[in-house]
Amino acid sequence: MPSITQKSPEEGTLSFFDPDQCINHLMASFNFTPFDSSTFILTGLPGLEAAHVWISIPFSMFYILGLLGNFTILFVIGKEQTLHKPMYLLLCMLGLTEISISTTVGPKALCIFCFNLKGITVGGCLAQMFFLHAGSMMHSAVLVTMAFDRYVAICNPLRYSTILTNARIAKLGLVGLIRAVLFILPMPLLLSRQPFCANRIIPHTYCDHMAIAKMSCGDITVNRMYGLVVAFVFIGSDLTLIALSYGLIIRAVLRISSKKAHQKALKTCTAHICVMLMSYPFFFFSTLTHRFGQGIAPYVHIILANLYCLIPPMLNPIIYGAKTKVLREKVGKYTCSSSFDSRSTQSSADTRHDTFSGLQCTAGNCPSAGTYANLSSAGCSFGGSPKVL
């Protein structure tokens, strides 16, 4: 039986007995995609496609350094019992959130830049969006808790150990995690109910909430408003609590007449302030430009959005390592222990040889074995950090 066909200038011949062609024609008529309906295309940096390979070099360096720094902090704090204190537990939480944010974005972006692998399933895109925004909200909750930690340490130091216990810090972290999951989960759920248009090209390196919403053919007013509420109500409330904590800290410090105490209090808060200045401006810029930044070049917005995911995770371990003496010493102990131990073992063997054989000693100047025993008991062990006698 011959097939019934219909011709049109734009579409050529359409066979009504060809199921695939009929489906494609109907989906195109309703502005739905005629190809794989479960895939989005991430373009990377629009207008800079030729430079993707070169951009991947600093991008991968930032990502690897961030992972290395945060995993080092986690390892050292986990191994050292003396660091199992509220301040360092908060650093672990901060490191975990930064690892989750950078890992949610980094690998896929590198696949786009290096291998031109731009496809991502709708489910994968929604999952990436969820983990990215949940990690960002959890990151903000940790910064609030750290501000409260600094307030108690400066304004009420005698009660610090009773107010902020490890168990209380863990509970505050759990509350922050539950808050992030409960208030970010509606975003992918709302988007999953939207009909997506034929144009499924997302001009970005990752699946941002508004970037996905703009792919919808339906009404996204609820999605737009909910995103603004989450961004400004919850993150805004976090910033208000942080500002309140620092206001109380400044008031308490100004009551002290000693300039040395002023400097010590400022030094205590410097690392936390630096982390906030790196995190919040990038976040708000990324959120606002998606909605109101029509005059900004797309690649500028995308670059700054990626820097928000990569720069804080890379720099925060350096900032806290440089500003926290105890942590810096512990990190140095583990990073240099292998080479130090090998040199110390050789030095110890040479010293014992000189002591007991007398080949290198002049008369009256060769130390006895008892002298080395006394030095060893005084703390000059070769396996750790030698004490100054």
Coordinates of C-alpha atoms in Angstrom, one line a residue:
M1 CA 0.0 0.0 0.0
P2 CA 1.6 3.3 -1.0
S3 CA 2.2 5.8 1.8
I4 CA 0.2 9.0 1.9
T5 CA 2.5 12.0 1.8
Q6 CA 2.1 15.8 2.2
K7 CA 4.5 18.3 0.9
S8 CA 5.4 21.7 2.2
P9 CA 8.1 24.1 1.0
E10 CA 9.7 24.3 4.4
E11 CA 9.5 20.7 5.5
G12 CA 9.7 18.7 2.3
T13 CA 7.9 15.4 2.2
L14 CA 6.1 14.1 5.3
S15 CA 5.0 10.4 5.4
F16 CA 2.1 9.8 7.6
F17 CA 3.0 6.2 7.8
D18 CA 6.5 7.0 9.0
P19 CA 6.1 7.1 12.8
D20 CA 9.4 8.8 13.6
Q21 CA 8.9 11.5 11.0
C22 CA 5.3 12.1 12.3
I23 CA 6.5 12.4 15.9
N24 CA 9.3 14.8 14.9
H25 CA 6.9 17.0 12.9
L26 CA 4.4 17.2 15.8
M27 CA 7.1 18.0 18.3
A28 CA 8.5 20.7 16.1
S29 CA 5.0 22.2 15.7
F30 CA 4.7 22.5 19.5
N31 CA 8.2 23.8 19.8
F32 CA 9.5 20.6 21.5
T33 CA 12.8 19.0 20.6
P34 CA 12.7 16.5 17.8
F35 CA 15.9 14.8 18.9
D36 CA 16.9 13.2 22.2
S37 CA 14.4 14.6 24.7
S38 CA 16.5 13.7 27.7
T39 CA 19.7 15.7 26.9
F40 CA 20.8 19.3 27.4
I41 CA 23.9 20.8 25.7
L42 CA 26.3 22.9 27.8
T43 CA 28.2 25.2 25.5
G44 CA 31.0 26.3 27.9
L45 CA 32.1 29.9 27.3
P46 CA 30.1 31.4 24.4
G47 CA 32.4 33.4 22.1
L48 CA 35.5 31.8 23.6
E49 CA 35.2 28.3 22.2
A50 CA 38.6 28.5 20.4
A51 CA 40.3 29.2 23.8
H52 CA 38.6 26.4 25.7
V53 CA 41.8 24.3 25.8
W54 CA 43.9 27.2 27.2
I55 CA 41.2 28.1 29.7
S56 CA 41.2 24.5 30.9
I57 CA 44.8 24.9 32.2
P58 CA 44.2 27.4 35.0
F59 CA 40.8 25.9 35.5
S60 CA 42.2 22.4 36.2
M61 CA 45.0 23.9 38.4
F62 CA 42.5 25.7 40.6
Y63 CA 40.4 22.6 40.9
I64 CA 43.3 20.3 41.8
L65 CA 44.9 22.7 44.2
G66 CA 41.5 23.2 45.9
L67 CA 41.1 19.4 46.3
L68 CA 44.6 19.0 47.6
G69 CA 44.4 21.8 50.1
N70 CA 41.0 20.8 51.5
F71 CA 41.9 17.1 51.7
T72 CA 45.1 18.0 53.5
I73 CA 43.2 19.9 56.1
L74 CA 40.7 17.1 56.6
F75 CA 43.5 14.5 56.9
V76 CA 45.5 16.5 59.4
I77 CA 42.5 17.4 61.6
G78 CA 41.3 13.8 61.5
K79 CA 44.7 12.4 62.5
E80 CA 45.5 14.9 65.3
Q81 CA 43.5 14.3 68.4
T82 CA 44.6 17.7 69.7
L83 CA 42.7 19.4 66.8
H84 CA 39.4 17.7 67.6
K85 CA 38.0 21.0 68.8
P86 CA 35.0 23.1 67.6
M87 CA 37.1 25.6 65.5
Y88 CA 38.8 22.8 63.6
L89 CA 35.6 20.8 63.2
L90 CA 34.1 23.9 61.5
L91 CA 37.1 24.0 59.2
C92 CA 36.3 20.4 58.3
M93 CA 32.7 21.3 57.5
L94 CA 33.9 24.2 55.4
G95 CA 36.3 21.9 53.5
L96 CA 33.7 19.3 52.8
T97 CA 31.2 21.9 51.4
E98 CA 33.9 23.4 49.2
I99 CA 35.0 20.0 47.9
S100 CA 31.3 19.2 47.0
I101 CA 30.8 22.6 45.2
S102 CA 34.0 22.4 43.2
T103 CA 33.6 18.7 42.3
T104 CA 30.0 19.3 41.2
V105 CA 31.2 21.9 38.7
G106 CA 34.8 21.1 37.9
P107 CA 34.9 17.6 36.2
K108 CA 32.0 18.4 33.8
A109 CA 33.5 21.8 32.8
L110 CA 36.9 20.2 32.1
C111 CA 35.2 17.6 29.9
I112 CA 33.6 20.5 27.9
F113 CA 36.9 22.4 27.7
C114 CA 39.2 19.5 26.9
F115 CA 37.1 16.8 25.2
N116 CA 34.1 18.8 23.9
L117 CA 31.8 16.5 25.8
K118 CA 28.9 19.0 26.1
G119 CA 25.9 16.7 26.5
I120 CA 24.3 16.1 29.9
T121 CA 21.0 14.3 30.7
V122 CA 18.1 16.2 32.2
G123 CA 18.3 14.1 35.4
G124 CA 22.1 14.7 35.6
C125 CA 21.5 18.4 35.0
L126 CA 18.9 18.7 37.8
A127 CA 21.2 16.7 40.1
Q128 CA 24.1 19.0 39.4
M129 CA 22.0 22.0 40.1
F130 CA 20.7 20.5 43.4
F131 CA 24.2 19.7 44.8
L132 CA 25.6 23.0 43.7
H133 CA 23.0 25.1 45.3
A134 CA 22.6 22.9 48.4
G135 CA 26.4 23.1 48.8
S136 CA 26.3 26.9 48.5
M137 CA 23.6 27.2 51.2
M138 CA 25.5 24.8 53.5
H139 CA 28.6 26.8 52.9
S140 CA 26.8 29.9 54.1
A141 CA 25.5 28.1 57.2
V142 CA 29.0 27.1 58.1
L143 CA 30.2 30.7 57.8
V144 CA 27.4 31.8 60.1
T145 CA 28.5 29.2 62.7
M146 CA 32.1 30.3 62.4
A147 CA 31.1 33.9 63.0
F148 CA 29.2 32.7 66.2
D149 CA 32.3 30.7 67.2
R150 CA 34.5 33.9 66.9
Y151 CA 31.9 35.9 68.9
V152 CA 32.0 33.4 71.8
A153 CA 35.8 33.1 71.6
I154 CA 36.3 36.9 71.9
C155 CA 33.3 38.1 73.9
N156 CA 32.9 35.1 76.3
P157 CA 36.2 33.2 76.3
L158 CA 35.8 31.7 79.8
R159 CA 32.6 29.9 78.8
Y160 CA 33.8 28.9 75.3
S161 CA 34.4 25.3 76.1
T162 CA 30.9 24.9 77.7
I163 CA 29.0 26.9 75.0
L164 CA 30.6 25.4 71.9
T165 CA 31.2 21.7 72.4
N166 CA 32.0 19.2 69.6
A167 CA 28.5 17.7 69.9
R168 CA 26.8 21.2 69.6
I169 CA 28.9 22.0 66.5
A170 CA 27.8 18.7 65.0
K171 CA 24.2 19.5 65.7
L172 CA 24.5 23.0 64.1
G173 CA 26.1 21.4 61.1
L174 CA 23.3 18.9 60.8
V175 CA 20.7 21.7 61.0
G176 CA 22.5 23.6 58.2
L177 CA 22.5 20.4 56.1
I178 CA 18.8 19.8 56.7
R179 CA 18.0 23.4 55.9
A180 CA 20.0 23.2 52.6
V181 CA 18.2 20.0 51.5
L182 CA 14.7 21.1 52.4
F183 CA 14.9 24.5 50.7
I184 CA 16.9 23.6 47.6
L185 CA 15.0 20.3 46.8
P186 CA 11.9 22.2 45.5
M187 CA 14.0 23.7 42.7
P188 CA 14.7 20.5 40.8
L189 CA 11.2 19.2 41.6
L190 CA 9.6 22.4 40.1
L191 CA 11.8 22.3 37.0
S192 CA 11.1 18.6 36.4
R193 CA 7.4 19.4 35.9
Q194 CA 8.2 22.1 33.2
P195 CA 8.0 21.4 29.5
F196 CA 11.3 22.1 27.8
C197 CA 11.5 23.7 24.3
A198 CA 13.4 22.5 21.3
N199 CA 16.3 24.7 22.0
R200 CA 18.1 22.9 24.8
I201 CA 21.4 24.7 24.5
I202 CA 22.5 26.1 27.9
P203 CA 25.2 28.8 27.5
H204 CA 27.1 27.8 30.6
T205 CA 29.6 25.3 31.9
Y206 CA 27.2 23.9 34.5
C207 CA 23.4 23.6 35.1
D208 CA 22.4 26.7 37.0
H209 CA 18.8 27.1 38.3
M210 CA 17.8 30.0 36.1
A211 CA 19.8 28.7 33.1
I212 CA 17.6 25.6 33.1
A213 CA 14.4 27.5 33.8
K214 CA 15.0 29.6 30.7
M215 CA 14.9 26.4 28.6
S216 CA 11.3 25.9 29.6
C217 CA 8.3 26.7 27.4
G218 CA 6.0 27.1 30.3
D219 CA 5.5 29.8 33.0
I220 CA 8.6 30.0 35.2
T221 CA 7.3 32.8 37.5
V222 CA 7.2 30.4 40.5
N223 CA 10.7 29.2 39.7
R224 CA 12.0 32.7 39.4
M225 CA 10.4 34.0 42.6
Y226 CA 11.4 30.9 44.6
G227 CA 15.0 31.3 43.5
L228 CA 15.0 35.0 44.6
V229 CA 13.5 34.1 47.9
V230 CA 16.1 31.4 48.6
A231 CA 19.0 33.7 47.5
F232 CA 18.0 36.8 49.4
V233 CA 15.9 35.6 52.4
F234 CA 18.1 32.8 53.5
I235 CA 21.5 34.0 52.4
G236 CA 20.5 37.5 53.5
S237 CA 19.5 36.3 56.9
D238 CA 22.9 34.5 57.2
L239 CA 24.7 37.8 56.3
T240 CA 22.6 39.6 58.9
L241 CA 23.6 37.1 61.6
I242 CA 27.2 37.4 60.6
A243 CA 27.0 41.2 60.7
L244 CA 25.3 41.0 64.2
S245 CA 28.1 38.7 65.5
Y246 CA 30.8 41.1 64.2
G247 CA 28.9 44.1 65.6
L248 CA 29.0 42.5 69.1
I249 CA 32.7 41.6 68.6
I250 CA 33.6 45.2 67.7
R251 CA 31.6 46.6 70.6
A252 CA 33.4 44.2 73.0
V253 CA 36.8 45.0 71.5
L254 CA 36.3 48.8 71.7
R255 CA 35.7 48.4 75.4
I256 CA 39.2 47.1 75.9
S257 CA 41.9 49.8 76.3
S258 CA 44.8 47.7 75.2
K259 CA 45.9 48.1 71.6
K260 CA 47.5 44.7 71.8
A261 CA 44.2 43.1 72.6
H262 CA 42.6 45.0 69.7
Q263 CA 45.2 43.5 67.3
K264 CA 44.8 40.0 68.7
A265 CA 41.0 40.1 68.3
L266 CA 41.4 41.4 64.7
K267 CA 43.9 38.7 63.9
T268 CA 41.5 36.1 65.2
C269 CA 38.8 37.2 62.8
T270 CA 40.9 38.0 59.7
A271 CA 40.7 34.5 58.2
H272 CA 37.0 34.3 58.5
I273 CA 36.5 37.8 57.0
C274 CA 38.7 36.9 54.0
V275 CA 36.7 33.8 53.4
M276 CA 33.4 35.7 53.4
L277 CA 34.8 38.4 51.1
M278 CA 35.7 35.8 48.6
S279 CA 32.4 33.9 48.8
Y280 CA 29.4 36.2 49.0
P281 CA 30.3 38.8 46.3
F282 CA 30.7 36.1 43.7
F283 CA 27.5 34.4 44.8
F284 CA 25.3 37.5 44.6
F285 CA 26.8 38.6 41.3
S286 CA 26.1 35.3 39.8
T287 CA 22.5 35.3 41.1
L288 CA 21.7 38.8 40.0
T289 CA 23.2 38.8 36.5
H290 CA 21.1 35.8 35.5
R291 CA 18.0 37.9 36.1
F292 CA 19.0 41.5 35.6
G293 CA 22.3 41.4 33.7
Q294 CA 21.2 41.6 30.1
G295 CA 23.9 44.1 29.3
I296 CA 26.8 41.9 30.6
A297 CA 28.7 39.7 28.1
P298 CA 27.7 36.1 28.8
Y299 CA 31.2 34.8 29.1
V300 CA 32.0 37.4 31.9
H301 CA 29.1 36.1 33.9
I302 CA 30.1 32.5 33.3
I303 CA 33.7 33.1 34.2
L304 CA 32.8 34.8 37.5
A305 CA 30.3 32.1 38.3
N306 CA 33.0 29.4 37.9
L307 CA 35.5 31.5 39.9
Y308 CA 33.0 31.4 42.8
C309 CA 33.1 27.6 42.6
L310 CA 36.9 27.3 42.3
I311 CA 38.7 30.3 44.0
P312 CA 37.3 30.0 47.6
P313 CA 38.0 26.2 47.7
M314 CA 41.6 26.8 46.6
L315 CA 42.4 29.8 48.8
N316 CA 40.5 29.0 52.0
P317 CA 43.0 26.2 53.1
I318 CA 45.9 28.6 52.4
I319 CA 44.2 31.4 54.4
Y320 CA 43.4 29.3 57.4
G321 CA 46.8 27.5 57.2
A322 CA 48.7 30.8 57.2
K323 CA 46.6 32.4 60.0
T324 CA 46.3 29.4 62.3
K325 CA 49.7 28.7 63.8
V326 CA 48.7 25.3 65.3
L327 CA 47.2 24.1 62.1
R328 CA 50.2 25.3 60.1
E329 CA 52.6 23.4 62.4
K330 CA 50.6 20.2 62.2
V331 CA 50.4 20.4 58.4
G332 CA 54.2 20.9 58.3
K333 CA 54.7 18.0 60.5
Y334 CA 52.8 15.6 58.2
T335 CA 54.0 17.0 54.9
C336 CA 57.7 17.1 55.9
S337 CA 57.8 14.0 58.2
S338 CA 59.0 11.5 55.6
S339 CA 62.0 13.4 54.4
F340 CA 62.8 14.6 57.9
D341 CA 62.7 11.1 59.3
S342 CA 65.1 9.8 56.7
R343 CA 67.6 12.6 57.3
S344 CA 67.2 12.2 61.1
T345 CA 67.8 8.5 60.9
Q346 CA 71.0 9.0 59.0
S347 CA 72.2 11.8 61.3
S348 CA 71.4 9.6 64.3
A349 CA 73.5 6.7 62.9
D350 CA 76.5 9.0 62.2
T351 CA 76.3 10.5 65.6
R352 CA 76.3 7.2 67.4
H353 CA 79.2 6.0 65.3
D354 CA 81.3 9.1 66.2
T355 CA 80.4 8.7 69.9
F356 CA 81.4 5.2 70.4
S357 CA 84.3 4.9 67.9
G358 CA 85.9 8.2 68.6
L359 CA 87.1 8.5 64.9
Q360 CA 85.8 12.1 64.5
C361 CA 86.4 13.4 68.1
T362 CA 89.3 15.3 69.4
A363 CA 90.7 14.7 72.9
G364 CA 88.4 15.9 75.6
N365 CA 85.6 17.0 73.2
C366 CA 83.9 13.8 72.3
P367 CA 80.5 13.5 74.0
S368 CA 79.8 10.4 75.9
A369 CA 76.9 8.0 75.4
G370 CA 75.3 9.4 78.6
T371 CA 75.2 12.8 77.1
Y372 CA 73.2 11.5 74.1
A373 CA 70.9 9.7 76.5
N374 CA 70.3 13.0 78.4
L375 CA 69.6 14.9 75.2
S376 CA 67.1 12.2 74.1
S377 CA 65.3 12.3 77.4
A378 CA 65.2 16.2 77.2
G379 CA 63.1 16.0 74.0
C380 CA 65.7 15.8 71.1
S381 CA 64.0 12.8 69.4
F382 CA 64.8 12.4 65.8
G383 CA 61.3 11.2 64.8
G384 CA 59.5 14.4 65.6
S385 CA 60.0 18.2 66.0
P386 CA 63.2 18.7 68.1
K387 CA 62.9 21.0 71.1
V388 CA 65.3 23.9 71.6
L389 CA 67.5 23.2 74.6

